[in-house]
Structures are given as structure tokens and as C-alpha cells.
Short mmCIF file of C-alpha atoms and ligand atoms in Angstrom, two decimals:
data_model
loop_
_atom_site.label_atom_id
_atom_site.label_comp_id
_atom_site.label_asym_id
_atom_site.label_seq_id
_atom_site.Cartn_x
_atom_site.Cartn_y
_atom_site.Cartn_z
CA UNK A 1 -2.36 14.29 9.72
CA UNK A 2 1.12 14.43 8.06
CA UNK A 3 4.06 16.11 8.52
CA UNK A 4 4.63 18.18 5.58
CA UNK A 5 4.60 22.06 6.24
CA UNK A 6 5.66 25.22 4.90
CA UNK A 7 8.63 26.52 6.45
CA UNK A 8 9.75 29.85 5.81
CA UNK A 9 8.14 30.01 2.33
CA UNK A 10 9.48 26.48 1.58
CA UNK A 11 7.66 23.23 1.91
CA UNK A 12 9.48 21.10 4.41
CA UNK A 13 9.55 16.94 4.95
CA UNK A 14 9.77 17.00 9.03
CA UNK A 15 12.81 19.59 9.17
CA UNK A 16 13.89 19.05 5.76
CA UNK A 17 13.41 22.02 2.89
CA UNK A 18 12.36 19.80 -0.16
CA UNK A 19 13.88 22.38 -2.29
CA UNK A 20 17.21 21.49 -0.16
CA UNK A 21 16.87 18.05 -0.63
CA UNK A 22 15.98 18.19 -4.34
CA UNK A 23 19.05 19.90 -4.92
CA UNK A 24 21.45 17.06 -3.41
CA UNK A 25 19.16 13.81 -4.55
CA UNK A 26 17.66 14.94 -7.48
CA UNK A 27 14.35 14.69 -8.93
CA UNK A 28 11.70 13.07 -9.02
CA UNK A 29 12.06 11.31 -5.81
CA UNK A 30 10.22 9.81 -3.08
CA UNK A 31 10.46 11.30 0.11
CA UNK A 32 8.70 9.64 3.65
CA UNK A 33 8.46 10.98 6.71
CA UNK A 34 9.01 8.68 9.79
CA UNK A 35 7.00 10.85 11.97
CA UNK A 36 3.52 10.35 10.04
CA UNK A 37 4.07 6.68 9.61
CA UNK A 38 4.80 6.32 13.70
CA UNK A 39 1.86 9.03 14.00
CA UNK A 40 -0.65 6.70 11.75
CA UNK A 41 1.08 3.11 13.31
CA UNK A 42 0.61 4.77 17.06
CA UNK A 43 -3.12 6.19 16.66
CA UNK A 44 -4.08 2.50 15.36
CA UNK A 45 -1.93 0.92 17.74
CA UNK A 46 -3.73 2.56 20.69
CA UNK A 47 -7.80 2.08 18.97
CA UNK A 48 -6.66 -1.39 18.68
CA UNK A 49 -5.21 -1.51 22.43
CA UNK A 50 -8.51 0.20 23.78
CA UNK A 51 -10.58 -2.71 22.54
CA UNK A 52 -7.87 -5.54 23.90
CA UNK A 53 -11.47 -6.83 25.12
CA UNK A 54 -12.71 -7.47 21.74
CA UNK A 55 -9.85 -7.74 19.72
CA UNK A 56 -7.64 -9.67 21.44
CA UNK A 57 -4.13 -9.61 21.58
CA UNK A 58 -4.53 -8.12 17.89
CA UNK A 59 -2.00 -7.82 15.38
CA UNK A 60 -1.41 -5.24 12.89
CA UNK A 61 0.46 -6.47 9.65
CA UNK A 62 1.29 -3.65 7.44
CA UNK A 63 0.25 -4.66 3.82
CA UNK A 64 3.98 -4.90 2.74
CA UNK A 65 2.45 -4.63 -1.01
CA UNK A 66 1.59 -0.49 -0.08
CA UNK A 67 5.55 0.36 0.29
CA UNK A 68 8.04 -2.38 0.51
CA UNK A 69 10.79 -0.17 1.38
CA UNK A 70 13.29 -1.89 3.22
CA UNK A 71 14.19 1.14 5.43
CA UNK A 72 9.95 1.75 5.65
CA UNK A 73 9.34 -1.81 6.88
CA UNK A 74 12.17 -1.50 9.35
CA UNK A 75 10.56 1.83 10.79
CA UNK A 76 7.20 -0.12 11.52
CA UNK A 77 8.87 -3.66 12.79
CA UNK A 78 10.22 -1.57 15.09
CA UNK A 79 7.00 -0.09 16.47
CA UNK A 80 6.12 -3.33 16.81
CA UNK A 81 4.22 -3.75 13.27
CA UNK A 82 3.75 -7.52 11.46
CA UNK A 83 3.23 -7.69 7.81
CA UNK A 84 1.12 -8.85 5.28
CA UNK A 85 2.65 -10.03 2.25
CA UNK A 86 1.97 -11.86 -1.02
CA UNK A 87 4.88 -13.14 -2.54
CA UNK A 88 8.28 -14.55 -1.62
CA UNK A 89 10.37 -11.21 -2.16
CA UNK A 90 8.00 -9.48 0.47
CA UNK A 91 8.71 -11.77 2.78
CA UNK A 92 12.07 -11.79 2.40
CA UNK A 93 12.06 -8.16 2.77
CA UNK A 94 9.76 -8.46 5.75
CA UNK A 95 12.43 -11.03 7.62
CA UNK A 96 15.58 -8.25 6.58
CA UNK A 97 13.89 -5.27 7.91
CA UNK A 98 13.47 -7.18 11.41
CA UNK A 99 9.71 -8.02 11.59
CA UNK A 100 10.04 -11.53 12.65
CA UNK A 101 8.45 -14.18 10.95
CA UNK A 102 5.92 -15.16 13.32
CA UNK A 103 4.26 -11.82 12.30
CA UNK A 104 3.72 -12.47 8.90
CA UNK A 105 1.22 -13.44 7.30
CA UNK A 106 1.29 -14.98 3.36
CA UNK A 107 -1.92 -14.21 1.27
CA UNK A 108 -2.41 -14.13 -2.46
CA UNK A 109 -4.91 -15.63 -4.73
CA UNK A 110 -1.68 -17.47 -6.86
CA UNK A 111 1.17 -18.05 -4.17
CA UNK A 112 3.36 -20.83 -6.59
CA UNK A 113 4.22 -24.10 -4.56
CA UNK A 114 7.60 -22.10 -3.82
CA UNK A 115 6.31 -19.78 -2.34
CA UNK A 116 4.29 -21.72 0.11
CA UNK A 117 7.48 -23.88 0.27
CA UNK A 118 9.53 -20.57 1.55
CA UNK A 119 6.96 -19.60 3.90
CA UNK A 120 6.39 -22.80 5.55
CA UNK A 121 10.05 -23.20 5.74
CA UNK A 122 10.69 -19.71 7.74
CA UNK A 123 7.51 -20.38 9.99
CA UNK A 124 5.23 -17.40 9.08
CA UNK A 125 2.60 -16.91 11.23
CA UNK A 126 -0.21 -17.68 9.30
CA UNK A 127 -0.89 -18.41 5.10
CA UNK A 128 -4.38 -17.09 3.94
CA UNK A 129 -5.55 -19.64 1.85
CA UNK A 130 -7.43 -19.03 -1.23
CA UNK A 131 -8.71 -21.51 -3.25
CA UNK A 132 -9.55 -25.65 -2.72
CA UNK A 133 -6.69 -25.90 -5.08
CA UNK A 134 -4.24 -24.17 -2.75
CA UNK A 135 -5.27 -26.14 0.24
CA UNK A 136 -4.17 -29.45 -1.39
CA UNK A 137 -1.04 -27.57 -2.70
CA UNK A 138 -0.09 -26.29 0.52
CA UNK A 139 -1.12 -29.52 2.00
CA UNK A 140 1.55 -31.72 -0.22
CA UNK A 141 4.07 -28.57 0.02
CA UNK A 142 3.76 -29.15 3.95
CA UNK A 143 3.83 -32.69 4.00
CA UNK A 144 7.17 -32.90 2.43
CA UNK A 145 8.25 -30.05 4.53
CA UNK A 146 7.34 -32.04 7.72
CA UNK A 147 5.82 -29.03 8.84
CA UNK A 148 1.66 -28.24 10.15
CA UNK A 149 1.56 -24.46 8.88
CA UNK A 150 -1.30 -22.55 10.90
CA UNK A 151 -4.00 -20.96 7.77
CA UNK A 152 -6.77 -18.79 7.49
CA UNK A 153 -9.20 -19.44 4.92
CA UNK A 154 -9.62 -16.38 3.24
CA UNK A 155 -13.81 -15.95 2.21
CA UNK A 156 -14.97 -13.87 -0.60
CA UNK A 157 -17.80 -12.19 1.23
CA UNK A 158 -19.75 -11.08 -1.97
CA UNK A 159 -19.63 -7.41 -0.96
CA UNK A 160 -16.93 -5.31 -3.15
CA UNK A 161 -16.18 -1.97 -1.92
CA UNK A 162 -13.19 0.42 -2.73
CA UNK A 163 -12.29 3.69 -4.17
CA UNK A 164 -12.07 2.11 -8.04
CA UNK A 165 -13.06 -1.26 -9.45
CA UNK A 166 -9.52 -2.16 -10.32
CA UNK A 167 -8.64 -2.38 -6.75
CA UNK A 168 -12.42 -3.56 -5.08
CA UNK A 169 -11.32 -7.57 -4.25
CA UNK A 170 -14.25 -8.56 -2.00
CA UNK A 171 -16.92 -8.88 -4.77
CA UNK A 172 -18.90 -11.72 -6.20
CA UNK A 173 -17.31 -12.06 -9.55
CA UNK A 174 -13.39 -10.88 -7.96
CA UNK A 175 -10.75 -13.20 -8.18
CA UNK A 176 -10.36 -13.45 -4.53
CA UNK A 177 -11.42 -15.96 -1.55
CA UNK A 178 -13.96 -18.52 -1.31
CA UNK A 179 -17.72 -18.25 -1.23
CA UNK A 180 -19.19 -18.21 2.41
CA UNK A 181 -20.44 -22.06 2.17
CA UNK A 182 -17.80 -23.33 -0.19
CA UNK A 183 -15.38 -22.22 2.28
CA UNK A 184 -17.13 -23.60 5.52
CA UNK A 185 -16.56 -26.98 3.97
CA UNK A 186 -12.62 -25.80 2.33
CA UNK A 187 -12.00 -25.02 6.96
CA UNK A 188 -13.30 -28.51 7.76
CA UNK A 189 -11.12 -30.41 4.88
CA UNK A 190 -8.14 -28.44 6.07
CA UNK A 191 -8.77 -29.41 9.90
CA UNK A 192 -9.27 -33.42 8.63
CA UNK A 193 -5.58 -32.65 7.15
CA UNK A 194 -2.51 -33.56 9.53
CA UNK A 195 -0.62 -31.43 7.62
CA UNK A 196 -2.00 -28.11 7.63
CA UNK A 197 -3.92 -26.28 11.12
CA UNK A 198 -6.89 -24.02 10.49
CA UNK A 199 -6.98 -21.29 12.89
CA UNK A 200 -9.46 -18.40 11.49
CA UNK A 201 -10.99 -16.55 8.52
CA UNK A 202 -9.66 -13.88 6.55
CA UNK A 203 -11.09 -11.10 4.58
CA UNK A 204 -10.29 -7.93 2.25
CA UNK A 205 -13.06 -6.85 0.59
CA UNK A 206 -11.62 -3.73 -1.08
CA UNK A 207 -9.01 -0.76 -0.70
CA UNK A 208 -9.33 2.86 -0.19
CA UNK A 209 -13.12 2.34 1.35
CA UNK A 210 -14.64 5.45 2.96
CA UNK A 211 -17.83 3.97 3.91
CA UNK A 212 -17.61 1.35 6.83
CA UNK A 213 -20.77 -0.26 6.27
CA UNK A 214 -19.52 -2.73 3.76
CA UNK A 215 -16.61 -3.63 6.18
CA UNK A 216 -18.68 -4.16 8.48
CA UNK A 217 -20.75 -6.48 6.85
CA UNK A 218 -18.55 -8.42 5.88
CA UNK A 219 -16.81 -8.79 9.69
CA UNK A 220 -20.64 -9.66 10.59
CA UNK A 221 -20.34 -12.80 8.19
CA UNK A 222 -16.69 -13.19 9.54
CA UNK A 223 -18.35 -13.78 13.01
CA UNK A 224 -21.49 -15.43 11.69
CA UNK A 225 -19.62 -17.85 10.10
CA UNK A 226 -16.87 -18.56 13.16
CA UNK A 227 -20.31 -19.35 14.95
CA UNK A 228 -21.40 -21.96 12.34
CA UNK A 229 -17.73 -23.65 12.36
CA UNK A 230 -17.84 -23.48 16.20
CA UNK A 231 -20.91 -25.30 16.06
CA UNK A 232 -19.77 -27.60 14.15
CA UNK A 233 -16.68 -28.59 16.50
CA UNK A 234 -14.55 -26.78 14.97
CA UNK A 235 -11.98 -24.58 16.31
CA UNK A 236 -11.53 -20.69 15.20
CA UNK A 237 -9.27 -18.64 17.21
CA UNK A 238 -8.17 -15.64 14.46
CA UNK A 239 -9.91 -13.33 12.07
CA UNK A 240 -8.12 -11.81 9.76
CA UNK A 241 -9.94 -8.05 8.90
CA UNK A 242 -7.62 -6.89 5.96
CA UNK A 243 -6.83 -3.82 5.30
CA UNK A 244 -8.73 -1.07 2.93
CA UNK A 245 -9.66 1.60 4.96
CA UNK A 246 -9.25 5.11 2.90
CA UNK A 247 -7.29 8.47 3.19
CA UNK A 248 -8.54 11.85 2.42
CA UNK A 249 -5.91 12.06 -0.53
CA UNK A 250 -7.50 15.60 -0.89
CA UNK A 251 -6.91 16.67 2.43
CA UNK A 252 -9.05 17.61 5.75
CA UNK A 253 -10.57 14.79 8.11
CA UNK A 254 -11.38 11.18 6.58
CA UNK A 255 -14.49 9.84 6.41
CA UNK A 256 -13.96 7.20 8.26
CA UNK A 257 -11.44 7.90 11.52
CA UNK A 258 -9.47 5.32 12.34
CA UNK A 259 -11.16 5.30 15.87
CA UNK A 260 -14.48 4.86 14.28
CA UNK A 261 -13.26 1.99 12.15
CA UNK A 262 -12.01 -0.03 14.96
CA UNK A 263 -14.66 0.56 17.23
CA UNK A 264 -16.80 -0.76 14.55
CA UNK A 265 -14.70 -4.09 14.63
CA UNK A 266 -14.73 -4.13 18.17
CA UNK A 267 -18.56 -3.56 18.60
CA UNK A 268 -18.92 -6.71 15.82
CA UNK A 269 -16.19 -9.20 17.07
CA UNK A 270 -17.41 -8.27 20.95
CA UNK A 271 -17.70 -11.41 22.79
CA UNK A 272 -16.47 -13.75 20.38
CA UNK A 273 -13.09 -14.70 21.99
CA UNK A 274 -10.65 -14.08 18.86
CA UNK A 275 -7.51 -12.76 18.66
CA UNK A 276 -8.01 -9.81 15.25
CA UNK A 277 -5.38 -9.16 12.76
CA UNK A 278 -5.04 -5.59 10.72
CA UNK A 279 -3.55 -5.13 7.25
CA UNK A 280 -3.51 -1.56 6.68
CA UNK A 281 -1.21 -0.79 3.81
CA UNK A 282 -2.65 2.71 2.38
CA UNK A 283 -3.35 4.14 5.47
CA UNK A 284 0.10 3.78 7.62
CA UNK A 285 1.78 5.33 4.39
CA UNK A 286 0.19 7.20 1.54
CA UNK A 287 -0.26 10.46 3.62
CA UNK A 288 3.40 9.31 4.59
CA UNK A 289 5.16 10.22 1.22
CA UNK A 290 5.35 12.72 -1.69
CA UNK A 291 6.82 12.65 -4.75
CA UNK A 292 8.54 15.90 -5.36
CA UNK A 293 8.98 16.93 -9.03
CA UNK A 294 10.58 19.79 -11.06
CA UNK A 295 8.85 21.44 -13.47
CA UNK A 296 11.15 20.99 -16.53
CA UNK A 297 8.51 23.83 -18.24
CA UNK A 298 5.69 25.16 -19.36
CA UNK A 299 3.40 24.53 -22.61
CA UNK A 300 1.15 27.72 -23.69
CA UNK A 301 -1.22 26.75 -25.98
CA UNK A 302 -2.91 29.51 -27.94
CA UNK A 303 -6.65 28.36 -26.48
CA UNK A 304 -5.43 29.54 -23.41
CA UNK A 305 -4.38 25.73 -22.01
CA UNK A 306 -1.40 25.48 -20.02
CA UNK A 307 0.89 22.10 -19.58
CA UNK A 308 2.92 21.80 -16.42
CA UNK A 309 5.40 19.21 -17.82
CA UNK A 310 7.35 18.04 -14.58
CA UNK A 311 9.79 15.40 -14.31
CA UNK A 312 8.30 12.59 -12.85
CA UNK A 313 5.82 10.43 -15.18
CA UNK A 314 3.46 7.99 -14.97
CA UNK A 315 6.14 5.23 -14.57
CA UNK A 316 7.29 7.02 -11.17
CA UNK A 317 3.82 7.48 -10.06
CA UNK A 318 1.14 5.18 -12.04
CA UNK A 319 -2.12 5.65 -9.87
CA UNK A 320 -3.65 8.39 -11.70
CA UNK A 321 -3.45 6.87 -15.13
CA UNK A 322 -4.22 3.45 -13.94
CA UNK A 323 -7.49 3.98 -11.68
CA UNK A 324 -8.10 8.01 -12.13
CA UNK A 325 -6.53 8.56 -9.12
CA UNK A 326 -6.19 12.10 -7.47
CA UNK A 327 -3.07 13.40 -6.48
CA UNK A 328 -3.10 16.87 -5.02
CA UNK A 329 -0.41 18.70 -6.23
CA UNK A 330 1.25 21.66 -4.15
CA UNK A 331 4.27 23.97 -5.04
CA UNK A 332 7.37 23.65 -2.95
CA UNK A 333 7.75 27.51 -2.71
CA UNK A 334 4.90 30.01 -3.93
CA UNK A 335 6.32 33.01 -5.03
CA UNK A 336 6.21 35.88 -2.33
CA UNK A 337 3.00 37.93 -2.81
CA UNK A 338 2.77 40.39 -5.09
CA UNK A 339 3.59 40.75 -8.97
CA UNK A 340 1.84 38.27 -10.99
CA UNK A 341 0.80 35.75 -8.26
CA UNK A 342 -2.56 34.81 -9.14
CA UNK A 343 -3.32 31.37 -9.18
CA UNK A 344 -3.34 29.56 -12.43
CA UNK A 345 -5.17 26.73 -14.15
CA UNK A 346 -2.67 24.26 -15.26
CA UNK A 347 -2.93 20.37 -17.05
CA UNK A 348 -0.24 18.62 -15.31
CA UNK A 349 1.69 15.89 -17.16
CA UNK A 350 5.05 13.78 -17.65
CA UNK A 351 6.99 13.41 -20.42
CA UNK A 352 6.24 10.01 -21.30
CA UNK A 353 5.02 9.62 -25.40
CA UNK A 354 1.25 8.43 -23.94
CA UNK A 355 -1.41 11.04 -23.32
CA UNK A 356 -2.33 8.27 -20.48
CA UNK A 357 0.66 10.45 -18.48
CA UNK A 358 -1.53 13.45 -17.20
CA UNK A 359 -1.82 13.41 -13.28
CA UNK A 360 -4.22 16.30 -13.39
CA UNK A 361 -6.04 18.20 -15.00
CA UNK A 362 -7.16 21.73 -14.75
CA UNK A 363 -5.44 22.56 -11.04
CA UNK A 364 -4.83 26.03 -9.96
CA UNK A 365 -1.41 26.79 -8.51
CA UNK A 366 0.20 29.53 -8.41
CA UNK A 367 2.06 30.53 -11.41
CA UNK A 368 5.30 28.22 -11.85
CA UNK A 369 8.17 28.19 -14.04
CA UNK A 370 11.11 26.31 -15.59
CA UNK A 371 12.94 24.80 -12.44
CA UNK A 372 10.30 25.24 -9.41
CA UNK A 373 9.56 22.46 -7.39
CA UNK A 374 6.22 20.54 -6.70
CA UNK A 375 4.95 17.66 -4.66
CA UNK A 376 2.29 15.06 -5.80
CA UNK A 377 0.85 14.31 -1.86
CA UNK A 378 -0.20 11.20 -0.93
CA UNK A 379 2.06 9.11 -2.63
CA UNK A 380 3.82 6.99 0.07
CA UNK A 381 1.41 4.08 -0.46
CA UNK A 382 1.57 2.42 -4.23
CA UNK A 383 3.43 4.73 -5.53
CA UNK A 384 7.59 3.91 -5.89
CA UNK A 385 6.65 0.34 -5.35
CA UNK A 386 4.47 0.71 -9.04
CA UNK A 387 7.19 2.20 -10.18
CA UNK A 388 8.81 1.10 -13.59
CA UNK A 389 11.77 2.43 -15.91
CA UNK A 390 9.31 2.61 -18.85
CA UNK A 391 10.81 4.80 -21.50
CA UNK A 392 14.14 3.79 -20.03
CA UNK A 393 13.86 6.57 -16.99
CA UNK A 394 16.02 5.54 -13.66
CA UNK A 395 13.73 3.66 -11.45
CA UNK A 396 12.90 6.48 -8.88
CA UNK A 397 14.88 6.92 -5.86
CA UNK A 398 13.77 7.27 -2.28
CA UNK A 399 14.57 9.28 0.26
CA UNK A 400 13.44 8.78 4.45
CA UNK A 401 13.51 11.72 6.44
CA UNK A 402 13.78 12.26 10.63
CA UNK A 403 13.53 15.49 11.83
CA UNK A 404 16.55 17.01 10.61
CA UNK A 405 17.78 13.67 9.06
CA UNK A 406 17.52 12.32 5.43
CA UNK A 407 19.24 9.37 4.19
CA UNK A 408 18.66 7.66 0.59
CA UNK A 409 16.77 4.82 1.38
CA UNK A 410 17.04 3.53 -2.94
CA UNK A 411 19.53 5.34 -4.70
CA UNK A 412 18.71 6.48 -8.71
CA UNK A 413 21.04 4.07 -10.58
CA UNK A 414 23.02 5.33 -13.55
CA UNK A 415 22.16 4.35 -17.03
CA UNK A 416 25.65 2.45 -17.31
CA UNK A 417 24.02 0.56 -14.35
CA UNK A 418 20.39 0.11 -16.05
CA UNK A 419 22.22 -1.13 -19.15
CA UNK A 420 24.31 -3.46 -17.59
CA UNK A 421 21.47 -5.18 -16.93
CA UNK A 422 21.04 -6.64 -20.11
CA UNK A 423 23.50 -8.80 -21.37
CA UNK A 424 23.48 -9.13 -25.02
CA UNK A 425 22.15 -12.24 -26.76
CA UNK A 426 25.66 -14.10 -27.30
CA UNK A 427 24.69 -14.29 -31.17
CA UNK A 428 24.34 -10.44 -31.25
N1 LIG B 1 -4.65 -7.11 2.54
C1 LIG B 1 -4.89 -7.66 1.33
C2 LIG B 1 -5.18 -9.08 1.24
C3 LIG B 1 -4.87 -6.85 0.18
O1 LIG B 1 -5.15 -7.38 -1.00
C4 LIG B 1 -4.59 -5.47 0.31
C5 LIG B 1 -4.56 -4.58 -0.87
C6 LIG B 1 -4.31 -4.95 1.60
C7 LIG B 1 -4.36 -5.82 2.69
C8 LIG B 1 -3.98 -3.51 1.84
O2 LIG B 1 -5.04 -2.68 1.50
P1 LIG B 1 -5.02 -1.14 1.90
O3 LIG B 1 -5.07 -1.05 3.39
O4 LIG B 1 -3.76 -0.55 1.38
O5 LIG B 1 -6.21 -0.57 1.25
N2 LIG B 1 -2.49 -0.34 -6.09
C9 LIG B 1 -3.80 0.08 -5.66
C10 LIG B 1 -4.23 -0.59 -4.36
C11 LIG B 1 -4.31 -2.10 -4.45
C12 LIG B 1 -4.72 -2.75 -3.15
C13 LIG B 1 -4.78 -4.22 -3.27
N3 LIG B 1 -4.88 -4.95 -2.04
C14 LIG B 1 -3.83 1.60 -5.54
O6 LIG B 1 -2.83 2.26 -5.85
O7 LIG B 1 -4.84 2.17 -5.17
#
């Protein structure tokens, strides 16, 4: 559930007319509302706390990576969130919005020896590691740190899952973790090391998966394999679950409830004495933002096909031309009943040169013209954080609303600001 409504005719962010707020910001623009992200942190905050049992004093790290707004990450430290990051700048913005570092955990299949270096040096809680090679990276990083980092070994469980195979990570031939056996052996080389402390498995098999059986799966080789290292002396006190459970991006109930999902890790960790961490990125935030859009106008073509060409573009919002994605789009304010208000098929694209830059494709809406306002839903997860200035358009801005609040959370620069950017080469 989200909390995006029609208000009086107009489509309203909390208590916020988008039509109101698109006049003062501009468009396109991000907008978030804090309500669904506490309303999605709160409902998996309390599933988690109903299976303390199972799960342990369990942590959930929002995957920093789905929306790294500063003002975003602040909202959820302060509920009490950790964070999952993968790179330096995440953490860094993970430490200014408040969530402290003992929350955060450092994962990546290439983190660069300063990166570990940075991370070991602010104490995060935990590093996923990836790969034999990182281990004796991260081994020599922390010996000349003088520090014993706590790590996860991260497995690559074999089983892929995920709404597109551009973002399924858990498969055999993906990029990510180590094989089940190869990374038995990787836990007992890194608990022969002074310098490093093994303390649990990690996993992330996919994102935006509807179907728990694959996650759970791979959480039963999580625990089979805890057993194995267990019974080999060795001591495992965390799993890590990842993240990658999916949103209805076209509305009604998910597949998968959020209760259902964590029962199901509770039902396979049962018994097993871990403490569970979380790394929901997608699912605290996509239903969490929109991108609202003007139409700038519209395209008759004499076959009858019509082009909604809005403002935003593919660089604001890349997920449908990168993995197909669906967006639903909704108009700010339908026209009052009456007249010609029948709904109308409409291609929807941006004006970048690439045909690539089509978010949909036949979608009846009502009929729109030069100026009206629409939302692409579902876009407060990987969408301004893919964002680009590709054909030299202002990196979007975005905009956090409270009720009756808004504040600019990233401002649109100027273009005397984007080109300032670029110094000349001194021989130009
Ligand atoms: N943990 C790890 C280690 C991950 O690699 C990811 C996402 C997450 C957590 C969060 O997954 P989520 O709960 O959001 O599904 N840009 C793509 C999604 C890429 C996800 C990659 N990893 C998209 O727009 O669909």
C-alpha cells in the first residue's frame, strides 16, 4: 500500500497536490512519500519482531543501492533501519544520514582495496566477502589496518531468480558469491586468519522475485551449510538473507506478502540459533516514489498511433529500456466527466534521440494534452539513483513529502552549474 491518492480530482503525494508541487519544483521530478516507506519499514519490522524466536535479534539493512537519498536513508536510520551497501560513497552516505556504522554491512563482487580499507577503518558491521581473492585482499588490507573485521562469506547458491536476467545474481554462471563447497573451505581459511573473523553466510539470489520457493531454497542451503561448518568446529552466528523480494509494480496485493516471506525464513532458520539480517532495497521504496512528468505534447500519426511525449526520459527513469520494465502510468488530474473523456491508447516516450526511450506502449489514459501532468508509479526504488544527464538534461531533482510538508531533498542544477563541471583542456 502507498500513499498516493486522488484528492479532489488531483493526485496527491500524502497531502501534497502533485500538480501544486510541479508548479513550484518543476518537472520531471522525484517525489517520496515518508509515510509508505515507514508503512513498508514498520510491517517488516513487526514480521521480523514476531519471529525474534527464529530470527534473532535480526537486522534489516536497507539496500542503500535502491535509493541513496540522503534525506531517504535518514528517514529509515531513524526507524531504526541498517544498510547494505556496495561501495565507499554508500557508506559514506549511510554514516551522514545517521545509520551508524555498526549497521552496515559492505558487499560487492569488486569492492577495490580502498574500499575495504574505508570500511574496516569506520568499523562496519560486517563485509560480505566474495571471492578467495577478496579474502586475501581484505586479509592484507586488515592486517595493516590492525584491525579483525567480522565477514560473511557470501555463497552463490546456484539458483537465479528475479523479475529479468539482468538483475537475477544467485545463478550458476552470475558473477556473484562462491560455490556451496568452494566456499565451505573460503569460511575455514578466513577463521585460520588472525586478521579477519568469520561470523555467517550471505546470500542474494535475485531481485524483484515473486515466487518464494527459490528463496527459500537457497536459505535451506544457508542452514544446511551452517550445519556442515558447525560440524566442523566452526563457529556461525549470522545469515545474511539479502534482499529481492518483489512489488506489484502494477498494483493490487503482491504475490508474495511480506508476512509470508518472513514466515518462510522463520519456519527455515527455526532452531538454528542465528541472529538474520534483511536487505530489502525495492520493497521499502519503489511503491515509495513517482516520477511525475508533463506532457510537453502529443504526436498523431495518420495510422491512428498516438505519442505521449512527456518530459522525463529514459535518463531520469532507465528501468523500462534497460530490463522491459513496467511502469504504470496515471494522470495527475483526469478531466471531469463528460465531453470527450474516453480513454485513449497512447505510446508513451521521452525525448531522448533513441527509440530505446519508450516507457510504454499502448496504455489507455484518458485523453491528455500539452501541459497535463502524469506519474510513472513505482519509481522510488532504482529510479533517480540510475539517473544520468544523457543528452545534457539536469540530473533529476527530488522532492520528500510529510503530510502537508515537501522539501527538495536534490535540487535540479542549472546548466551554468552542469557546465562548470568541465573545465576545459588547458590547450583548448
Ligand atoms: N542485497 C544485495 C547483495 C543486492 O545485490 C541487492 C540488489 C539487494 C540486496 C537489494 O535487492 P532488492 O531488495 O532491491 O531486490 N536496478 C535493478 C535492480 C538491481 C538489484 C541488484 N541487487 C532494477 O531496477 O530492477
Amino acid at each position: 500500500m502507498h500513499h498516493f491518492a486522488s484528492k479532489d480530482g488531483v493526485l496527491h503525494a500524502e497531502d501534497v497536490s502533485l500538480a501544486a508541487l510541479a508548479d513550484e519544483v518543476g518537472t520531471p521530478v522525484y517525489v517520496y512519500s515518508t509515510a509508505t516507506l515507514t508503512r513498508h519499514y514498520g510491517l517488516l519490522a513487526e514480521a521480523v519482531a514476531a519471529h525474534r524466536n527464529a530470527l534473532g535479534d535480526a537486522l534489516i539493512a536497507f539496500a542503500v543501492k535502491a535509493n541513496s537519498n540522503l534525506s531517504v536513508l535518514a528517514t529509515l536510520a531513524r526507524l531504526g533501519a541498517g544498510a547494505d551497501t556496495v561501495s565507499e560513497g554508500e557508506i559514506r552516505r549511510a554514516l551522514k544520514a545517521g545509520v551508524p556504522a555498526g549497521k552496515i554491512i559492505f558487499s560487492g563482487v569488486g569492492k577495490t582495496d580502498a574500499e575495504l580499507a574505508y570500511a574496516v577503518g569506520v568499523g562496519v558491521r560486517q563485509i560480505n566477502v566474495e571471492s578467495p581473492a577478496e579474502l586475501d585482499r581484505l586479509i592484507a588490507v586488515a592486517e595493516r589496518a590492525g584491525a579483525v573485521p567480522d565477514i560473511a562469506i557470501r555463497v552463490n547458491p546456484k539458483i537465479g531468480a528475479g523479475g529479468h536476467a539482468k538483475i537475477t545474481t544467485g545463478g550458476e554462471g552470475d558473477k556473484f558469491g562462491v560455490p556451496a563447497d568452494e566456499a565451505m573451505d573460503l569460511y575455514a581459511r578466513a577463521a585460520a586468519s588472525p586478521y579477519v573473523n568469520p561470523v555467517g553466510l550471505a546470500c542474494h539470489i535475485g531481485s524483484q522475485i515473486t515466487d518464494l520457493t527459490p528463496l527459500e531454497a537457497a536459505f535451506q542451503l544457508l542452514r544446511s551449510m551452517t550445519e556442515t561448518l558447525r560440524g566442523r568446529g566452526l563457529e556461525v552466528t549470522r545469515l545474511d538473507l539479502g534482499g529481492g523480494l518483489g512489488v506489484p509494480y502494477a498494483g493490487g496485493a503482491p504475490t508474495a506478502s511480506i508476512e509470508d516471506y518472513v514466515a518462510m525464513t522463520a519456519r527455515v532458520l527455526d532452531g538454528l540459533g542465528v541472529e538474520a539480517a534483511f536487505e530489502p532495497g525495492r520493497l521499502l521504496a519503489a511503491n515509495a516514489g513517482v516520477l511525475l512528468s508533463r506532457v510537453i505534447q502529443v504526436t498523431e500519426r495518420e495510422d491512428g498511433r498516438r505519442f505521449l511525449v512527456v518530459d522525463a526520459a529514459m535518463n531520469d527513469l532507465i528501468r523500462p529500456a534497460m530490463y522491459d520494465a513496467f511502469h504504470e502510468v496515471v494522470a495527475v488530474s483526469p478531466r471531469a466527466a463528460g465531453g470527450d473523456n474516453n480513454p485513449t491508447v497512447y505510446d508513451i516516450v521521452g525525448p531522448i534521440c533513441e527509440t530505446g526511450d519508450t516507457f510504454a506502449r499502448d496504455r489507455d489514459l484518458p485523453p491528455l494534452q500539452t501541459g497535463d501532468l502524469v506519474v510513472f508509479t513505482g519509481a522510488g526504488a532504482y529510479g533517480a539513483v540510475m539517473s544520468s544527464e544523457y543528452n545534457t538534461r539536469p540530473l533529476v531533482p527530488e522532492v520528500m513529502v510529510d503530510g502537508a510538508r515537501m522539501a527538495v531533498i536534490r535540487p535540479r542544477p542549472t546548466y551554468e552549474e552542469m557546465l562548470a563541471r568541465e573545465p576545459l583542456a588547458d590547450w583548448l
